[in-house]
XYZ file of C-alpha atoms in Angstrom:
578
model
C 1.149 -4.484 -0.180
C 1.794 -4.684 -3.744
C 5.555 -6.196 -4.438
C 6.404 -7.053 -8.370
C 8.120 -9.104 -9.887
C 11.471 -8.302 -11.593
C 10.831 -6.803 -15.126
C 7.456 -6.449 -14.481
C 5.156 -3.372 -15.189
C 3.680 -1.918 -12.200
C -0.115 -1.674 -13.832
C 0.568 -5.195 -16.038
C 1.261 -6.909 -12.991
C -1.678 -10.139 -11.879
C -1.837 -8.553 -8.067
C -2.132 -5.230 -9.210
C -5.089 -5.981 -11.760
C -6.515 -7.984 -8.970
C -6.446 -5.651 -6.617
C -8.349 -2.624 -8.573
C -10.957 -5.312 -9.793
C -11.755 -6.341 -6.502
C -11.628 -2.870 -4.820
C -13.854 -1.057 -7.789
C -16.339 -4.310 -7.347
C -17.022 -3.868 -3.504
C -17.041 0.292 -4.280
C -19.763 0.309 -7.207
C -21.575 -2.609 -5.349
C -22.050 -0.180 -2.277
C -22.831 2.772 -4.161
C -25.152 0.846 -6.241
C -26.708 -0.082 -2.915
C -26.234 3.318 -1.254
C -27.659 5.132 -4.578
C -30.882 2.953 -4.815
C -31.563 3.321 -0.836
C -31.124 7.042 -1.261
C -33.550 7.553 -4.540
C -36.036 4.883 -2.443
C -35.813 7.415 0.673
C -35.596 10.471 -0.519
C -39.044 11.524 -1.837
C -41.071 10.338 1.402
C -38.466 12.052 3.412
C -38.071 15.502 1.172
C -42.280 15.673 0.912
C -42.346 15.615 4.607
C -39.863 17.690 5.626
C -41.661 20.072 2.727
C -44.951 20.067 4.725
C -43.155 20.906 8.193
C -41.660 23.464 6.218
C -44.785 24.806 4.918
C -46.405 24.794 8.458
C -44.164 27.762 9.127
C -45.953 29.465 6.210
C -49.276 28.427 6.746
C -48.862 29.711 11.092
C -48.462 33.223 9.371
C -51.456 32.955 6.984
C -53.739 31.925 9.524
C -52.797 34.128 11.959
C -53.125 36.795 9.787
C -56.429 36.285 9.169
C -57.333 35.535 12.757
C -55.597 38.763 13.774
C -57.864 40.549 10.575
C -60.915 39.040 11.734
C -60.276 40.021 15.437
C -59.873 43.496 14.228
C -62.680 43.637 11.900
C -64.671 42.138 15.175
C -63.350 45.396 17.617
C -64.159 47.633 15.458
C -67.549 47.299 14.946
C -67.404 46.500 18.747
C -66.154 50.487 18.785
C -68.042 52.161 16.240
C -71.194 51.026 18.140
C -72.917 54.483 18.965
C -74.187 53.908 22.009
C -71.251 52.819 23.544
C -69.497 56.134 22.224
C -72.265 58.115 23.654
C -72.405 56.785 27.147
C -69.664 58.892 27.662
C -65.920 59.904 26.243
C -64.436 58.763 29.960
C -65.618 55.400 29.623
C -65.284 54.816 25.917
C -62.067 56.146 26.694
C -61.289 53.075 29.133
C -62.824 50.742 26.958
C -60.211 51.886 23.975
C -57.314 51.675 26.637
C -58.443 47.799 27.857
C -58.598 46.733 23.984
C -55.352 47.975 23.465
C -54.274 46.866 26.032
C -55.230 43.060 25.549
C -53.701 43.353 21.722
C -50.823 45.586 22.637
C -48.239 43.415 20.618
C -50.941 43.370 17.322
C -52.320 46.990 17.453
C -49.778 50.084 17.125
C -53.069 52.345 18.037
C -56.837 53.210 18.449
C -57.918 56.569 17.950
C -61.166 57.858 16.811
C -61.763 60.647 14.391
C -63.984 63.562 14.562
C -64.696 66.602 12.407
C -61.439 65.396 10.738
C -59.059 65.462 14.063
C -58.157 62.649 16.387
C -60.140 63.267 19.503
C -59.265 60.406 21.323
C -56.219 57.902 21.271
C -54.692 54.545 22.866
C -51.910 55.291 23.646
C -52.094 58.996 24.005
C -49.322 60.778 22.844
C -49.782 58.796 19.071
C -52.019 61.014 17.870
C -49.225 63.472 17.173
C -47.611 60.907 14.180
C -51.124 60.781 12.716
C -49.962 63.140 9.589
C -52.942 65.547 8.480
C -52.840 63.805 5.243
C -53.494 60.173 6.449
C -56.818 61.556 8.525
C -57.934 63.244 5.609
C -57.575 59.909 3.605
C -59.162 57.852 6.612
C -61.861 60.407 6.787
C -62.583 59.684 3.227
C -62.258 56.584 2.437
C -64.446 55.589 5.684
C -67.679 57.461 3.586
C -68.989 54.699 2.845
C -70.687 51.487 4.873
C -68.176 48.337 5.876
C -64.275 48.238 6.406
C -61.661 50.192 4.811
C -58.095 48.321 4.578
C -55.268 50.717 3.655
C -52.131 49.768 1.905
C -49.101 49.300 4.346
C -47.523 52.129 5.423
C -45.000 53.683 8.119
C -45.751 55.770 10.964
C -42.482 56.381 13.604
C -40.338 54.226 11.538
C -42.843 50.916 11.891
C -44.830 49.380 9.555
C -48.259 49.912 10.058
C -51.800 49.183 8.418
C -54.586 51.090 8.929
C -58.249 49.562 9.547
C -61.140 51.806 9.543
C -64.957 51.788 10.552
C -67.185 54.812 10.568
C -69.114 55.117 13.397
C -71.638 57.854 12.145
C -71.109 60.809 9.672
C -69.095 62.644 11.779
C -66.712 60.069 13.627
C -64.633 57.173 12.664
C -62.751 54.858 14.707
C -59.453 53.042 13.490
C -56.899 50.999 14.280
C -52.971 50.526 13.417
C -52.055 47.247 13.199
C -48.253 46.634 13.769
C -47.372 44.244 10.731
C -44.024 43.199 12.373
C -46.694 40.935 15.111
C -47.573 39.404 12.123
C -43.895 37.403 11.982
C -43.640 37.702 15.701
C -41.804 35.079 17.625
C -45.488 34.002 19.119
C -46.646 33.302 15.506
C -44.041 30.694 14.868
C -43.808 27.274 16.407
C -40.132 26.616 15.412
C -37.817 23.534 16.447
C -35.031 24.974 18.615
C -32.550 23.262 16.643
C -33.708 25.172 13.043
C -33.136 29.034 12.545
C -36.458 29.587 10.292
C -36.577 33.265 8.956
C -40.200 34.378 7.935
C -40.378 37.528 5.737
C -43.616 39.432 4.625
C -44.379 41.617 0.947
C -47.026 42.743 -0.631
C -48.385 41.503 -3.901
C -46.226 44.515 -4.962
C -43.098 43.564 -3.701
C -43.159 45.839 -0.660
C -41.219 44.598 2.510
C -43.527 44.432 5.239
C -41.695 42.826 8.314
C -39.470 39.704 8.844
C -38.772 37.789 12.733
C -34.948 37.990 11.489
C -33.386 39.522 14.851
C -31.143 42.902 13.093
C -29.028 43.602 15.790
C -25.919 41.951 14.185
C -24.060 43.697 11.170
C -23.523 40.504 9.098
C -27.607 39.536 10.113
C -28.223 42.775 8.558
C -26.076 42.115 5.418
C -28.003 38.803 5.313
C -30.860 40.844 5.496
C -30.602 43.309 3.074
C -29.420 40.316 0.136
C -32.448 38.163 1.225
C -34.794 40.951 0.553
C -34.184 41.606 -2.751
C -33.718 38.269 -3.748
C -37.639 37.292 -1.864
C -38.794 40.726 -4.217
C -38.465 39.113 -6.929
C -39.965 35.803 -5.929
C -43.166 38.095 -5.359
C -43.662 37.929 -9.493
C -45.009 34.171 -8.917
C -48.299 33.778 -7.540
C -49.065 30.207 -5.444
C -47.132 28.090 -3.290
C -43.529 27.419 -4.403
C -40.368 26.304 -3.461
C -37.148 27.920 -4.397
C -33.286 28.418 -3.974
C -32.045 31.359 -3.232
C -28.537 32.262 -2.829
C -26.636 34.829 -1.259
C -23.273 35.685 0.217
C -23.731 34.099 2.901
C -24.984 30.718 1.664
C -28.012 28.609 -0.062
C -31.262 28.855 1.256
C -34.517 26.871 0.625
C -37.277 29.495 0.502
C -41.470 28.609 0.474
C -43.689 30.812 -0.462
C -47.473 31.672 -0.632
C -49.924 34.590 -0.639
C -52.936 32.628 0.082
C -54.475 34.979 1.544
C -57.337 37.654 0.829
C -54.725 40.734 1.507
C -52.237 39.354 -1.714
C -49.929 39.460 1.048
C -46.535 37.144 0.634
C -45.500 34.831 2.944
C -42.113 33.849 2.710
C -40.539 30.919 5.157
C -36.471 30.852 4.527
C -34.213 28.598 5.750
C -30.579 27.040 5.563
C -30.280 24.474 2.652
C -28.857 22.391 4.854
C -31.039 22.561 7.744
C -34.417 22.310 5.718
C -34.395 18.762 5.148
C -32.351 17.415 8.251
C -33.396 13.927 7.947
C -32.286 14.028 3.910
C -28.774 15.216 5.630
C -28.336 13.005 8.184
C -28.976 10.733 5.627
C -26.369 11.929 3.496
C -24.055 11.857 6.264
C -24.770 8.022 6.847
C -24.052 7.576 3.111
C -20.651 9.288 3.620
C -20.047 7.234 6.193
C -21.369 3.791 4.575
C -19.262 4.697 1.646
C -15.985 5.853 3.992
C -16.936 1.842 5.615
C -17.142 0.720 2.422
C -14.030 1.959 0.915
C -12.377 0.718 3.890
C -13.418 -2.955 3.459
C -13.007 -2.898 0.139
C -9.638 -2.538 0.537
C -8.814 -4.514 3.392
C -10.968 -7.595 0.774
C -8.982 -6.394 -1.983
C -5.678 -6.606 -0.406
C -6.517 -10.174 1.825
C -7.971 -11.650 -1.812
C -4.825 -9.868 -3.809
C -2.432 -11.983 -1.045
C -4.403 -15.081 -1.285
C -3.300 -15.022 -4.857
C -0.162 -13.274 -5.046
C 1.442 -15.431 -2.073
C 1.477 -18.893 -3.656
C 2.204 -17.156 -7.210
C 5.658 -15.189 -5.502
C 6.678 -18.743 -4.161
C 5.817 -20.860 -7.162
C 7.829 -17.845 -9.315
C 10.878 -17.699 -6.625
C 11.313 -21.332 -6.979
C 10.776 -21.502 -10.711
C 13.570 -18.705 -11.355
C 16.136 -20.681 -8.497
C 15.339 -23.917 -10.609
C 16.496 -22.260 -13.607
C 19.958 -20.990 -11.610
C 20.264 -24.656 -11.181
C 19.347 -25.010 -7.854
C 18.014 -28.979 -7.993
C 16.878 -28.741 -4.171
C 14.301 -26.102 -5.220
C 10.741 -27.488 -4.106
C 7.309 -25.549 -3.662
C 5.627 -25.874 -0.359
C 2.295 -24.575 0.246
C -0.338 -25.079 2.939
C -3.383 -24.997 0.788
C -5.530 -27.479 -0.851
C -6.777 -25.697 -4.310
C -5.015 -25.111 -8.436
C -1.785 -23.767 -6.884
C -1.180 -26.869 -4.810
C -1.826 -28.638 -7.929
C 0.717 -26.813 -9.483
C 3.244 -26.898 -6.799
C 3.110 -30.743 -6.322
C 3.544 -30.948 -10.414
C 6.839 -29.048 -9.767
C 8.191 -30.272 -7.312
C 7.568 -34.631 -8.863
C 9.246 -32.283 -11.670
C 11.837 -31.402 -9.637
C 12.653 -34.912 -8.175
C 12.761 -36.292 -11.431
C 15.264 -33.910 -12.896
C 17.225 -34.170 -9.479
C 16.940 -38.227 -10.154
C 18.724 -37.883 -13.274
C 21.274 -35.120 -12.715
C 22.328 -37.846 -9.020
C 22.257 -40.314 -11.728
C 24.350 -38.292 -14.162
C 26.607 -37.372 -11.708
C 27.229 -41.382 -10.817
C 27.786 -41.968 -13.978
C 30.296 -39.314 -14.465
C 32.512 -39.593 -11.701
C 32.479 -43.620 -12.823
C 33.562 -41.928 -15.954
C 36.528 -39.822 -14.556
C 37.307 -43.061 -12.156
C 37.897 -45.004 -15.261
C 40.203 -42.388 -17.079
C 42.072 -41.711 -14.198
C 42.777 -45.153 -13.625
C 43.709 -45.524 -17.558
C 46.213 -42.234 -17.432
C 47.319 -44.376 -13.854
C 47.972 -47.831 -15.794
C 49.549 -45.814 -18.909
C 53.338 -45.814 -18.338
C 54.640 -43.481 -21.043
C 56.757 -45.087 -23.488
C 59.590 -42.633 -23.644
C 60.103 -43.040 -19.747
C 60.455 -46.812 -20.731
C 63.039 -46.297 -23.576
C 65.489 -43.861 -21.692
C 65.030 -46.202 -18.026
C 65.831 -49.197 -20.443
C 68.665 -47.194 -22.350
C 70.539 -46.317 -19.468
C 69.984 -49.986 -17.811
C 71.682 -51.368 -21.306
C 74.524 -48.931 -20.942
C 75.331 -50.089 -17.299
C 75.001 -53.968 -18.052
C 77.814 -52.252 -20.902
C 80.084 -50.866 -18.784
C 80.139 -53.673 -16.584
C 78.071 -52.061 -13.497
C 75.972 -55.796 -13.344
C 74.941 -55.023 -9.800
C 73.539 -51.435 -10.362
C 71.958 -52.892 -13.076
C 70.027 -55.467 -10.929
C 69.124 -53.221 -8.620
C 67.620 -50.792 -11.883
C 65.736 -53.776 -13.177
C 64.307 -54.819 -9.719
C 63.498 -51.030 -9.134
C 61.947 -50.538 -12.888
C 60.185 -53.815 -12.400
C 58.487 -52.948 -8.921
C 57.665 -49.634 -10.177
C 55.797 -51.376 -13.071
C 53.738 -53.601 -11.437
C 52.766 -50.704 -8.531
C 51.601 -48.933 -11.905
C 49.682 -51.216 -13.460
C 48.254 -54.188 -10.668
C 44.889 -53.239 -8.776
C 44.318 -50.039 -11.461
C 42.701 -47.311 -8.966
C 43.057 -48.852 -5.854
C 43.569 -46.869 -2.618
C 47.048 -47.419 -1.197
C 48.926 -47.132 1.756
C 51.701 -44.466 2.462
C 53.660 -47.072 3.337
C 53.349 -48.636 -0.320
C 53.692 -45.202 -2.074
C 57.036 -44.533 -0.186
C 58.619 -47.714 -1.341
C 57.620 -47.449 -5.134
C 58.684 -43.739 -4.674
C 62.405 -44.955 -3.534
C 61.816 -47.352 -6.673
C 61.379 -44.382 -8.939
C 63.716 -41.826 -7.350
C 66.596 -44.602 -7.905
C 65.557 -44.758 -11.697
C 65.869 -40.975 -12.271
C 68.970 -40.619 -10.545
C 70.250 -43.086 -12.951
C 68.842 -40.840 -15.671
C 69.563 -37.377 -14.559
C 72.567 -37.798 -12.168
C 72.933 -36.582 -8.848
C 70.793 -33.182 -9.943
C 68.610 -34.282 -7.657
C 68.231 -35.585 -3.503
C 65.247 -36.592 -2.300
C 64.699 -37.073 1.281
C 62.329 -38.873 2.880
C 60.932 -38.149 6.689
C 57.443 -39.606 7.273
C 57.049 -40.731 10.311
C 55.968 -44.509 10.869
C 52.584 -43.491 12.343
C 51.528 -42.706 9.012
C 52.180 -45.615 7.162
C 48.379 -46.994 7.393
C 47.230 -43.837 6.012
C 45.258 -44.418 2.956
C 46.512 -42.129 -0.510
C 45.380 -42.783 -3.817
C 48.513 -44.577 -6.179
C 51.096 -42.624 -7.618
C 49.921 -39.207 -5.461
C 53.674 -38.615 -4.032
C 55.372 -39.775 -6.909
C 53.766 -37.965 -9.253
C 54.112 -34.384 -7.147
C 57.673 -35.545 -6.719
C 57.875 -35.912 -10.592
C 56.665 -32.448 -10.910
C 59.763 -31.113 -8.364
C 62.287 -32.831 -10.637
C 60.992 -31.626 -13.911
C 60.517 -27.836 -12.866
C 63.746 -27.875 -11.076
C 65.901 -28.551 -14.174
C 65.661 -25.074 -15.332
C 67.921 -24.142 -11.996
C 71.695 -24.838 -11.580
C 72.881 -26.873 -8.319
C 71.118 -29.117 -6.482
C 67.452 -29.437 -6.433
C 66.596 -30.878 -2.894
C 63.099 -32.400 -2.708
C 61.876 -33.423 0.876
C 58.704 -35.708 1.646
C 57.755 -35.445 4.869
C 55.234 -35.873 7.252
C 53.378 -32.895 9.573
C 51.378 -33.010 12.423
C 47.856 -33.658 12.467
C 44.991 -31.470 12.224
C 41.613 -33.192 13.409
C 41.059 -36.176 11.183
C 43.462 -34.850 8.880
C 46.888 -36.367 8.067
C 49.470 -34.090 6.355
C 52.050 -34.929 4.136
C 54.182 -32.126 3.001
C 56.528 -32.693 -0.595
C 58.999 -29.238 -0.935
C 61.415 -28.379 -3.102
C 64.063 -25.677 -3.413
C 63.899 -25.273 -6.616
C 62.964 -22.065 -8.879
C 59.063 -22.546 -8.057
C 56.063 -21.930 -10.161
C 54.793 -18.231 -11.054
C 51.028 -17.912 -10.390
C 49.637 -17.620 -13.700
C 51.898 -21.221 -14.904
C 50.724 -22.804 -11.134
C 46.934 -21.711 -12.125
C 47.503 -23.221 -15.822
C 49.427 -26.447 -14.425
C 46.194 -27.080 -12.229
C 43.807 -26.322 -15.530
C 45.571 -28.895 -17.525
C 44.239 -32.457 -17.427
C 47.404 -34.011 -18.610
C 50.909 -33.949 -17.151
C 53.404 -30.678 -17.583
C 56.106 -33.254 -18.156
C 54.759 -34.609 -21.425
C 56.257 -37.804 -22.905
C 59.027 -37.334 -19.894
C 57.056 -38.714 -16.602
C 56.481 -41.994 -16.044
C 52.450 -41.449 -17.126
C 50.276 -38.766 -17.730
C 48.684 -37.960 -14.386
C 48.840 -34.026 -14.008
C 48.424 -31.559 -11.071
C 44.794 -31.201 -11.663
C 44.272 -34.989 -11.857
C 45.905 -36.040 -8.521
C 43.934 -32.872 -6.936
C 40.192 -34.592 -8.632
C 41.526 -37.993 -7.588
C 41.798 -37.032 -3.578
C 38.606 -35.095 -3.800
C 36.797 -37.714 -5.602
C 37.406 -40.276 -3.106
C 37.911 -38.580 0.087
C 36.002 -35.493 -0.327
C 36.163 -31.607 -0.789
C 37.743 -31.232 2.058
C 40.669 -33.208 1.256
C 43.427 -32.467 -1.327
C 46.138 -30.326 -2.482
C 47.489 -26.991 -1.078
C 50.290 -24.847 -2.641
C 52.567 -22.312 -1.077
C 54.835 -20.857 -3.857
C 57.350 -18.768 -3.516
C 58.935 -17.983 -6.874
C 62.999 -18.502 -7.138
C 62.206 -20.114 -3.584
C 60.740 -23.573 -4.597
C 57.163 -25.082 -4.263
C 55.511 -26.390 -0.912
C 52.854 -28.952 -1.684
C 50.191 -30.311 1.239
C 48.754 -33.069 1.083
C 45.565 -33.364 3.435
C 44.490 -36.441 3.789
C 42.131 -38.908 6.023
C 43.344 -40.845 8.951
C 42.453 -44.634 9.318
C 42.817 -47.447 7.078
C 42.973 -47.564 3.151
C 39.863 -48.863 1.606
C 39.298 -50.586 -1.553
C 37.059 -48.472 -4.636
C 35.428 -49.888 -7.238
């Protein structure tokens, strides 16, 4: 995704910045969005799912007093003397049908008399009445109205004890079973939501909780929850609170609006009391997951729309500064960068105008000298040719001396008529026998040139002087060797369009390094000895310049074994340059 340029921090890099602007923008856009939907939706949703919570709560309060009232409503039913006196069989029935109908509510009905338990629903509970708690009963029950006692246990259950006196010598009561009170009956819940309802006194006593026990870790749970609910019992009201255990974070409601002081406690999972507030949470995750994701797929589309058209104006900026003149910006857009692009590349044609134009001018340039070094015929080849001319008309050798002048004179005008022009091989083979007869008068027999070209390449075209001046360069180098230097021009066979001539010598040849320096130098090795001062280097520019690169010189050199120069050339007919 993110590719820099060369010498370019990773962080200080235009994409880069790009990218993390864009991507933060989208992100804090959707949370600012997500945030403000949340704080809108969050206090109609928490306040309900607060009162379905507290419904829980308020089930158990008015149940309770229901149940209380129900009581409260059979025992005066019971302590009714006539219905005790119409006989014990039939108040005994009556007891048995009333516990009976409130089985699940009522532990037991007994009735009192002379301070022992004469009768009792079911029958065999009389013997967990302790002496004690009929004593107490017996007491407390003095007196006209209802007598509540504090919660207590009888057999392991907690039980509360309501009382009516039914004359001064009998009392009936009744155990209530305080764990009906959080019974599964009691509670409307939603399938879905584990609510846990626990019951204390105003004095912090547990009473009785719907929490099934059977489990161990339910019974750890247990255990933690009720002392954490005994100390909620200090506050007085309705509340909410937090309560945390072991086993996790709970939302707990309380109340003890009721006339027994009792408290009511409705717990539940943090996450499962508000369900809609997590579900909505959940959808926030998700929005924001969403979010994330399409912040960066727009970060990185927006981060290529720029970084594209800036990698291609940048990669053809640094290829125009290696020179490359053909370098040109192409973008299928229509915005700043194409703007940009089209102002580089009329840049581009411009400086490609003048460097073409440069280039004319220069190779006019070279023409011109080359054509100058051509026409130059070096003075001291003139004195010594003319010296040994004088010294034959001397001795009396008048016709070798006609045949020098005629040679000397041919050889002169080749040089200097039609400066530059493109010869034939026929043309450059006579004016080569011209000069090879004027520097075997010079140098002796040293020297034999033979010449083997067939006649088929007469009409090939070769810039002036090419063969005469690499058959100059044979003569010169082979002086340094004793015997006879033998120098062959011939011709090979062709290769495509290519005609090649081949000049070899058996001379000492060239070492590398001197060949490599011979082809550096502009000027002729032979100074002030040739006939001008075309070099090596300057009949290799000369073929390329007007035939082409693939045209010119090749050297095989074997040192002590002579030089082997090929010429490659164009076939056709010579053609005349400017």
């Amino acid at each position: 995704m993110f590719r820099r340029l060369r010498r370019t921090n990773f962080i200080s890099s235009v994409s880069t910045k790009l990218f993390i602007l864009t991507f933060m923008s989208v992100i804090v856009l959707f949370l600012v969005i997500g945030v403000f939907s949340y704080q809108r939706l969050f206090e109609p949703i928490k306040q309900n799912n607060e009162k379905v919570l507290q419904g829980s709560v308020v089930q158990v309060e008015n149940y309770i007093k229901t149940l209380m009232n129900n009581i409260q409503t059979q025992l005066i039913f019971l302590s009714t003397p006539v219905l005790y006196n119409m006989g014990e069989k039939d108040f005994v029935q009556l007891m048995e049908n009333v516990f009976s109908y409130h089985q699940e509510e009522i532990a037991s009905i007994y009735v009192i008399e002379d301070g022992k338990v004469q009768i009792s629903s079911p029958y065999g509970y009389r013997v967990y009445i302790p002496t004690d708690r009929i004593a107490e009963i017996t007491n407390q029950t003095s007196k006209t109205g209802f007598w509540w006692s504090p919660p207590h246990t009888i057999n392991d259950h907690f039980v509360l004890t309501v009382a009516k006196q039914i004359d001064n010598r009998r009392v009936v009561a009744m155990d209530v079973n305080l764990n009906a009170l959080t019974g599964p009956q009691i509670i409307q819940d939603d399938p879905d939501i584990q609510r846990r309802i626990y019951l204390f006194t105003g004095q912090g006593d547990y009473l009785s909780t719907n929490t099934y026990l059977a489990y161990p870790k339910t019974y750890l749970n247990h255990l933690e929850m009720k002392e954490a609910l005994q100390v909620l019992t200090q506050q007085s009201g309705t509340s909410f609170n937090t309560v945390q255990t072991s086993f996790g974070n709970y939302m707990v409601l309380s109340s003890n609006q009721n006339r027994w002081d009792w408290f009511v406690f409705s717990v539940i999972e943090e996450s499962q009391a508000f369900p809609l507030l997590e579900s909505l949470k959940q959808q926030l995750v998700f929005v924001l997951l969403v979010a994330i994701i399409l912040a960066f797929i727009l970060s990185v589309w927006i981060t290529n729309y720029i970084r594209k058209p800036v990698m291609a104006i940048t990669r053809q900026f640094k290829a125009a500064a290696r020179g490359e003149l053909e370098a040109r910006i192409k973008l299928k857009r229509n915005d700043e960068f194409t703007h940009i692009a089209n102002g580089f590349n009329g840049m581009m044609d411009d400086i490609q105008s003048l460097f073409d134009d440069l280039r004319v001018a220069e190779e006019k340039k070279r023409h011109h000298e080359l054509k100058v070094l051509q026409s130059q015929i070096h003075p001291h080849f003139l004195n010594n040719t003319l010296n040994a001319i004088y010294c034959l008309g001397e001795t009396g050798h008048t016709q070798e001396m006609c045949e020098m002048i005629r040679s000397l004179m041919g050889l002169l005008q080749y040089s200097t008529d039609k400066v530059g022009d493109i010869v034939t091989v026929e043309d450059e083979l006579a004016q080569l026998d011209n000069y090879v007869q004027i520097m075997n008068l010079r140098y002796g027999d040293v020297f034999v040139v033979d010449i083997a070209v067939p006649e088929i390449y007469n009409s090939t075209p070769i810039p002036k002087l090419t063969l005469i001046t690499l058959v100059e360069n044979s003569i010169f180098y082979g002086l340094s060797k004793e015997g006879v230097n033998h120098i062959i021009v011939c011709g090979k066979e062709h290769e495509g369009d290519s005609v090649l001539l081949e000049v070899s010598d058996t001379g000492p040849g060239i070492a590398p390094d001197k060949l490599k320096l011979l082809l550096e130098e502009t000027g002729a090795a032979n100074a002030n000895k040739g006939l001008n001062n075309l070099g090596m280097r300057n009949v290799q520019e000369r073929l390329r310049m007007t035939f082409g690169y693939l045209y010119g010189l090749h050297f095989d050199n074997e040192p002590d074994e002579g030089l082997t120069v090929t010429i490659h050339l164009p076939a056709g007919e010579p053609r005349e340059q400017g």
